[in-house]
CSV table of C-alpha atoms in Angstrom, one decimal:
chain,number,residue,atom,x,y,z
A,104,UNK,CA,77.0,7.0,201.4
A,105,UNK,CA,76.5,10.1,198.7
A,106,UNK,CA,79.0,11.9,197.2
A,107,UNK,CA,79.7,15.5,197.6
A,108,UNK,CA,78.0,17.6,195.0
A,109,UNK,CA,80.9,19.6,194.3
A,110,UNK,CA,83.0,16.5,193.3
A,111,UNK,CA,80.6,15.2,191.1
A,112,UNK,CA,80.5,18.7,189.4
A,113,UNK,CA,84.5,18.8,189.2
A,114,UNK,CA,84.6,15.5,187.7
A,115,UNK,CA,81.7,16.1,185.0
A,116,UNK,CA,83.6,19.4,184.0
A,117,UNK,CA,87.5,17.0,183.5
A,118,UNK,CA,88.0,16.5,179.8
A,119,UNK,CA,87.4,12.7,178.8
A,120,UNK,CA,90.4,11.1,177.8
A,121,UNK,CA,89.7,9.1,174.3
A,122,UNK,CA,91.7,7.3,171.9
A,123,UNK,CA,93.3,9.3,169.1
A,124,UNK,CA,92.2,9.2,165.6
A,125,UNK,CA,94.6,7.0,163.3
A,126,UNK,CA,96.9,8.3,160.9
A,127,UNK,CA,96.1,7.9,157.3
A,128,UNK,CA,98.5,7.1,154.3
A,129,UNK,CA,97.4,7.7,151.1
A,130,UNK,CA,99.9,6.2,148.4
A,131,UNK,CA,98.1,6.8,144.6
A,132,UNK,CA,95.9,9.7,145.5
A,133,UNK,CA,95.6,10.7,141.7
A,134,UNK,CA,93.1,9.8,138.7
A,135,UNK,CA,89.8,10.2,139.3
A,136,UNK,CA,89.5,7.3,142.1
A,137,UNK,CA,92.6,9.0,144.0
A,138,UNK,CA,91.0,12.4,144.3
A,139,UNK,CA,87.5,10.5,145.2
A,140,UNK,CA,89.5,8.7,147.9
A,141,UNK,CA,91.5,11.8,149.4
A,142,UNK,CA,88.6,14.0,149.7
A,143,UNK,CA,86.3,11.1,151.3
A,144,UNK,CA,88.8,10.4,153.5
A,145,UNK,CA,90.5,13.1,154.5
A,146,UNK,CA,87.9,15.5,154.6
A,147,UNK,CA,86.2,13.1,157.5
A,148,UNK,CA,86.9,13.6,161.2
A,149,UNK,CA,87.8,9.8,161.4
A,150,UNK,CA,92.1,10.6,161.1
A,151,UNK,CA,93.7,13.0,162.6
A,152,UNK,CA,95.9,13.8,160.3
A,153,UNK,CA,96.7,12.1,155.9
A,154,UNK,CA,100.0,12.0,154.4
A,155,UNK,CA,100.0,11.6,150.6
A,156,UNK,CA,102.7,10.5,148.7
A,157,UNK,CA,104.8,12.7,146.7
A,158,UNK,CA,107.8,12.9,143.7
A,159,UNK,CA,107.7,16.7,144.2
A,160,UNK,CA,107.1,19.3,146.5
A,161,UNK,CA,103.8,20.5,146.0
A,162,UNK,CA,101.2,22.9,148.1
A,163,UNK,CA,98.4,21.1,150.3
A,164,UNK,CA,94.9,22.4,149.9
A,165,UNK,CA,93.3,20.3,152.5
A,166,UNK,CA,93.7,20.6,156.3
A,167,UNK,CA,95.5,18.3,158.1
A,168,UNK,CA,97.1,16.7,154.7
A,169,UNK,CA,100.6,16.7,153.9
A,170,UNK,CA,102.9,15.7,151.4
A,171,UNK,CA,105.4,13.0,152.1
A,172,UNK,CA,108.6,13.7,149.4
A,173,UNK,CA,109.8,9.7,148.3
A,174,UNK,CA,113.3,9.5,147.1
A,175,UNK,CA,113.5,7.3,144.1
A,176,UNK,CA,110.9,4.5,143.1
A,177,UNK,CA,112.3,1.8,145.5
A,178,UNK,CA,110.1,1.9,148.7
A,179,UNK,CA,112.9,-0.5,150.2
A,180,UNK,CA,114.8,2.7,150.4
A,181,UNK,CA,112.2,4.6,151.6
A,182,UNK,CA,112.9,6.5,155.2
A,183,UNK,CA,110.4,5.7,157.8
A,184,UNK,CA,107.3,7.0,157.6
A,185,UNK,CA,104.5,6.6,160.9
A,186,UNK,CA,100.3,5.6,160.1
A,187,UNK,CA,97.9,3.4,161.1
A,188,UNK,CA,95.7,3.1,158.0
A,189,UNK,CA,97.2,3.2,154.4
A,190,UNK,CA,95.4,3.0,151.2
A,191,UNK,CA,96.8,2.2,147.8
A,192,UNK,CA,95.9,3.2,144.7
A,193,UNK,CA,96.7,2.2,140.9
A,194,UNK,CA,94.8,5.1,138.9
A,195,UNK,CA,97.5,6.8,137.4
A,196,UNK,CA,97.3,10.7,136.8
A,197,UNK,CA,95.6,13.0,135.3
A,198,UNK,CA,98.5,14.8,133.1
A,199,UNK,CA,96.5,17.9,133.2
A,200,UNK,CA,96.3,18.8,136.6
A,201,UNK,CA,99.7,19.8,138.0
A,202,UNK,CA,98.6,18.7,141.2
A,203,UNK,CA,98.4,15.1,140.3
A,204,UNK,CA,101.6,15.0,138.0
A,205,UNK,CA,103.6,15.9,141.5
A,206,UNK,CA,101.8,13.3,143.0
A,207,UNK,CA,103.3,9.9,143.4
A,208,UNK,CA,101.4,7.0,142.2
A,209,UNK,CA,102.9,2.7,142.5
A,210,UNK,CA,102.6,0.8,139.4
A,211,UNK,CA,101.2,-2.9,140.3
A,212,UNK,CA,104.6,-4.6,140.6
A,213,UNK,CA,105.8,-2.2,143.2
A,214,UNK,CA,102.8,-3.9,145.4
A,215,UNK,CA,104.7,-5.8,147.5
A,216,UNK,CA,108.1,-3.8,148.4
A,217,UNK,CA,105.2,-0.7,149.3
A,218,UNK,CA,103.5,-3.3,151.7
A,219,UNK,CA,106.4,-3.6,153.6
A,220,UNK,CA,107.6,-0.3,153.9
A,221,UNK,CA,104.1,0.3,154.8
A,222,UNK,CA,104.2,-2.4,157.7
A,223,UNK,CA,107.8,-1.6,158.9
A,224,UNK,CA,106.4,2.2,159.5
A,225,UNK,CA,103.5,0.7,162.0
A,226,UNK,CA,100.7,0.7,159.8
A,227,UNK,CA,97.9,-2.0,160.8
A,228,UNK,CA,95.2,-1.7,158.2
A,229,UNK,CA,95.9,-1.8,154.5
A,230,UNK,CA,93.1,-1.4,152.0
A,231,UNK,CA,94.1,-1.7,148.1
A,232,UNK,CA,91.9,-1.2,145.0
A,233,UNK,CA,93.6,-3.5,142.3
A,234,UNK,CA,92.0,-2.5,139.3
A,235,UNK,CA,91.3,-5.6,136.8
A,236,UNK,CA,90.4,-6.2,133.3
A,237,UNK,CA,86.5,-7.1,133.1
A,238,UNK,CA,85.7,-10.6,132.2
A,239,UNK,CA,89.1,-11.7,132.5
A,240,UNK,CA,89.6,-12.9,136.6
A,241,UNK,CA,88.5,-16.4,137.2
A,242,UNK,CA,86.1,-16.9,139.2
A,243,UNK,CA,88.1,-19.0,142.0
A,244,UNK,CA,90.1,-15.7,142.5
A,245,UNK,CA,87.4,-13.1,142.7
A,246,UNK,CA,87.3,-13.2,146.0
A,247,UNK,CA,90.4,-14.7,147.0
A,248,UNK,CA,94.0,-14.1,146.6
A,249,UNK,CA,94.6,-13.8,143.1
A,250,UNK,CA,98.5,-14.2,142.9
A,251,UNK,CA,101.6,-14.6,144.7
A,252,UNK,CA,102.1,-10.6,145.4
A,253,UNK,CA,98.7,-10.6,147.2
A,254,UNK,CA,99.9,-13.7,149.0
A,255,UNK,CA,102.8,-11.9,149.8
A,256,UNK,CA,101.3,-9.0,151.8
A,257,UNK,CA,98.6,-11.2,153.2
A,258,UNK,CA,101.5,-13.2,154.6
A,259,UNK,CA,103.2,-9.4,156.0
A,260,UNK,CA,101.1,-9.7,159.0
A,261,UNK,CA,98.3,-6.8,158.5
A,262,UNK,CA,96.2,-6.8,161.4
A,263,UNK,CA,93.4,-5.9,158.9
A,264,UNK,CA,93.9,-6.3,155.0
A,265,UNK,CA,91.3,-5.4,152.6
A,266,UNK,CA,91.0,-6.1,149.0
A,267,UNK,CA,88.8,-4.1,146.3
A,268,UNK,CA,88.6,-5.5,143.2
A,269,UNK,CA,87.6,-2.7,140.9
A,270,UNK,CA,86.8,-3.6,137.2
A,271,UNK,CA,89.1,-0.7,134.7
A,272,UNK,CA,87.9,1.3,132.0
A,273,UNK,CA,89.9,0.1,129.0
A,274,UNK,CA,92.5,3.4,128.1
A,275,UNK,CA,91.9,4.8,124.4
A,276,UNK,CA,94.1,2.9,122.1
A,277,UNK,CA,96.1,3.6,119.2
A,278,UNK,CA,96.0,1.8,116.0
A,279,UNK,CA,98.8,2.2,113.3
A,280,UNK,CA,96.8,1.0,110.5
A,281,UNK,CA,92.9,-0.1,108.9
A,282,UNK,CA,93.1,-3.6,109.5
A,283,UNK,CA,94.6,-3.6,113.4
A,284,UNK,CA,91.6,-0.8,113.9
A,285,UNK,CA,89.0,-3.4,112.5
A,286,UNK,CA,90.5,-6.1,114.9
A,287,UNK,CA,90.0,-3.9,117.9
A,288,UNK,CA,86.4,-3.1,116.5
A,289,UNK,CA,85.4,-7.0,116.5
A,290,UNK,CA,86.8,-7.9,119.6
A,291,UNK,CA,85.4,-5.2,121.6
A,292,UNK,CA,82.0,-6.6,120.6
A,293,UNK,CA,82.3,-8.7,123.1
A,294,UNK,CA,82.3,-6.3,125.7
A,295,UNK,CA,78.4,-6.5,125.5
A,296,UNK,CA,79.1,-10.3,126.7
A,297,UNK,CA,80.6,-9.4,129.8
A,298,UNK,CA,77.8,-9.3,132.7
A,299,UNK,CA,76.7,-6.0,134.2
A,300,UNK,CA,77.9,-7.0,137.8
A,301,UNK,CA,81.9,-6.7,136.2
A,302,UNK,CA,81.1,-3.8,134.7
A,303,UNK,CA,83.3,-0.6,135.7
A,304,UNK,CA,81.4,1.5,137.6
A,305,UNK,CA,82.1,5.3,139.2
A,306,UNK,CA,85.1,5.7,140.8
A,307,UNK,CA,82.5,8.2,143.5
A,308,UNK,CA,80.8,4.5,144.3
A,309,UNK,CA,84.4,2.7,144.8
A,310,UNK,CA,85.5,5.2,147.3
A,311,UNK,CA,82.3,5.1,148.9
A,312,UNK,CA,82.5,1.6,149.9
A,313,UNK,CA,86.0,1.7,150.7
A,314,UNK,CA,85.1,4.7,153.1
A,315,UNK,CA,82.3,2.5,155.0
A,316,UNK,CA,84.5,-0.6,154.8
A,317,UNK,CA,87.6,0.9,157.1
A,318,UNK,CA,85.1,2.1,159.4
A,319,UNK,CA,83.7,-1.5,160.5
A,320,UNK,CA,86.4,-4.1,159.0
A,321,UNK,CA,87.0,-6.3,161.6
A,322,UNK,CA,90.6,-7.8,161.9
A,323,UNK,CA,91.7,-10.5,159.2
A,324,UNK,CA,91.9,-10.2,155.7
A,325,UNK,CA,88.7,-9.8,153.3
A,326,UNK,CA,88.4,-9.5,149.4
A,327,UNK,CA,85.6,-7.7,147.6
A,328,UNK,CA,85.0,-9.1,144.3
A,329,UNK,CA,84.1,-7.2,141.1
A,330,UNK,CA,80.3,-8.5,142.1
A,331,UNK,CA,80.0,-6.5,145.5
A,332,UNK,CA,81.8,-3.7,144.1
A,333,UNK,CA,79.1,-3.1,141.8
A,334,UNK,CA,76.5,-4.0,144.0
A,335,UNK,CA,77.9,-1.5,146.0
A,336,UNK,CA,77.5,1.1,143.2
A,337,UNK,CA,74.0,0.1,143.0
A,338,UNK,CA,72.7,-0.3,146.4
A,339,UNK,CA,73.8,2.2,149.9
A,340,UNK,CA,77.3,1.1,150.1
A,341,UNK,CA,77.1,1.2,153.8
A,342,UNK,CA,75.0,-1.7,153.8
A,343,UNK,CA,76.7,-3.2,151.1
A,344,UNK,CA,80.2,-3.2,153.5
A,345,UNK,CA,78.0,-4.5,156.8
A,346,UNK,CA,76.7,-7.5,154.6
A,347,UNK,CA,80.2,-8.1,153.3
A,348,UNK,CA,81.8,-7.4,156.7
A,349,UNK,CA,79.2,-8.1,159.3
């Protein structure tokens, strides 16, 4: 037996109800990765809404970003905070830009306590890009758990938990004298030793992987290595994430 015409048109016209877009955290959003991140991310129509992490009070520029004020550098004391996705960050920032010295950014050993604030305020997916000195990660840990503070949030119960291991440009440094300059000179020859694939590469590239990699990640955790990170700088990173991912 047919249906009525005019129900079929009164049921095409109701709205269809869909799931709402998950909240994003952004903890680190400064440096030149940070501000990659944020305006990949946030400028997408995959979240409804981004908080960023903040030591001061500061003016958003973005739609549908706010500033989340932390009291103190202990996330244990932390007030609740509600998302779904989080991303951390490590690139510290940019002195020059106002916006970014108001910004609040973790330092490496504040990894784990930010984990579990992170996991205590709902959030389900956690992506970090732990930045690492090139030539210097074994190879057993590139794409593993490298230490006990990865263990540590691995064991927090994520439902997904993704790791991006992102080789750092080495910071100018300061030499107080001839002969500790000369020392610096010899041993960064053998940079050139190091192979391509840990090379640093754009911080545009990293953010572009990280992008296509929330969008499929299936549940569990997964570690990109310094390899696929700059494959991924190489190559479509969409691809690159479905051949890691898929």
């Amino acid at each position: 037996m047919g249906q009525d015409p005019l129900q079929v048109l009164q049921a095409a016209a109701r709205p269809v109800a869909c799931a709402a877009a998950p909240r994003l955290l952004i903890a680190g959003a400064t440096g030149v990765l940070g501000n990659e991140v944020l305006r990949r991310l946030a400028g997408s129509s995959a979240y409804s809404a981004t908080q960023v992490l903040a030591r001061e009070p500061m003016t958003e520029g973005l739609r549908n970003v706010r500033t989340t004020l932390v009291p103190g550098e202990d996330p244990a004391q932390w007030p609740r905070t509600q998302a779904d996705v989080a991303v951390v960050l490590f690139d510290p920032p940019r002195m020059f830009y106002q916006r970014e010295r108001a910004l609040w950014t973790p330092a490496p050993g504040q990894l784990v306590a930010l984990a579990r604030w992170l996991h205590a305020g709902g959030v389900r997916t956690l992506a970090v890009v732990l930045p690492h000195a090139p030539g210097r990660l074994p190879e057993a840990l590139k794409r593993g758990l490298a230490n006990l503070d990865e263990q540590a949030v691995a064991a927090l119960g994520f439902e997904r938990l993704l790791i991006l291991r992102s080789a750092q440009k080495p910071g100018a440094v300061q030499h107080a004298s001839a002969g500790a300059r000369l020392a610096h000179w010899m041993l960064g020859i053998f940079k050139y030793m190091i192979p391509s694939s840990e090379q640093p590469v754009r911080a545009s590239r990293v953010a572009d992987l990280l992008a296509a990699a929330l969008r499929i990640a299936p549940a569990g955790i997964h570690v990109a290595g310094p390899e696929l990170v700059w494959q991924a700088a190489q190559q479509d990173a969409r691809k690159v994430a479905h051949q890691w991912l898929g």
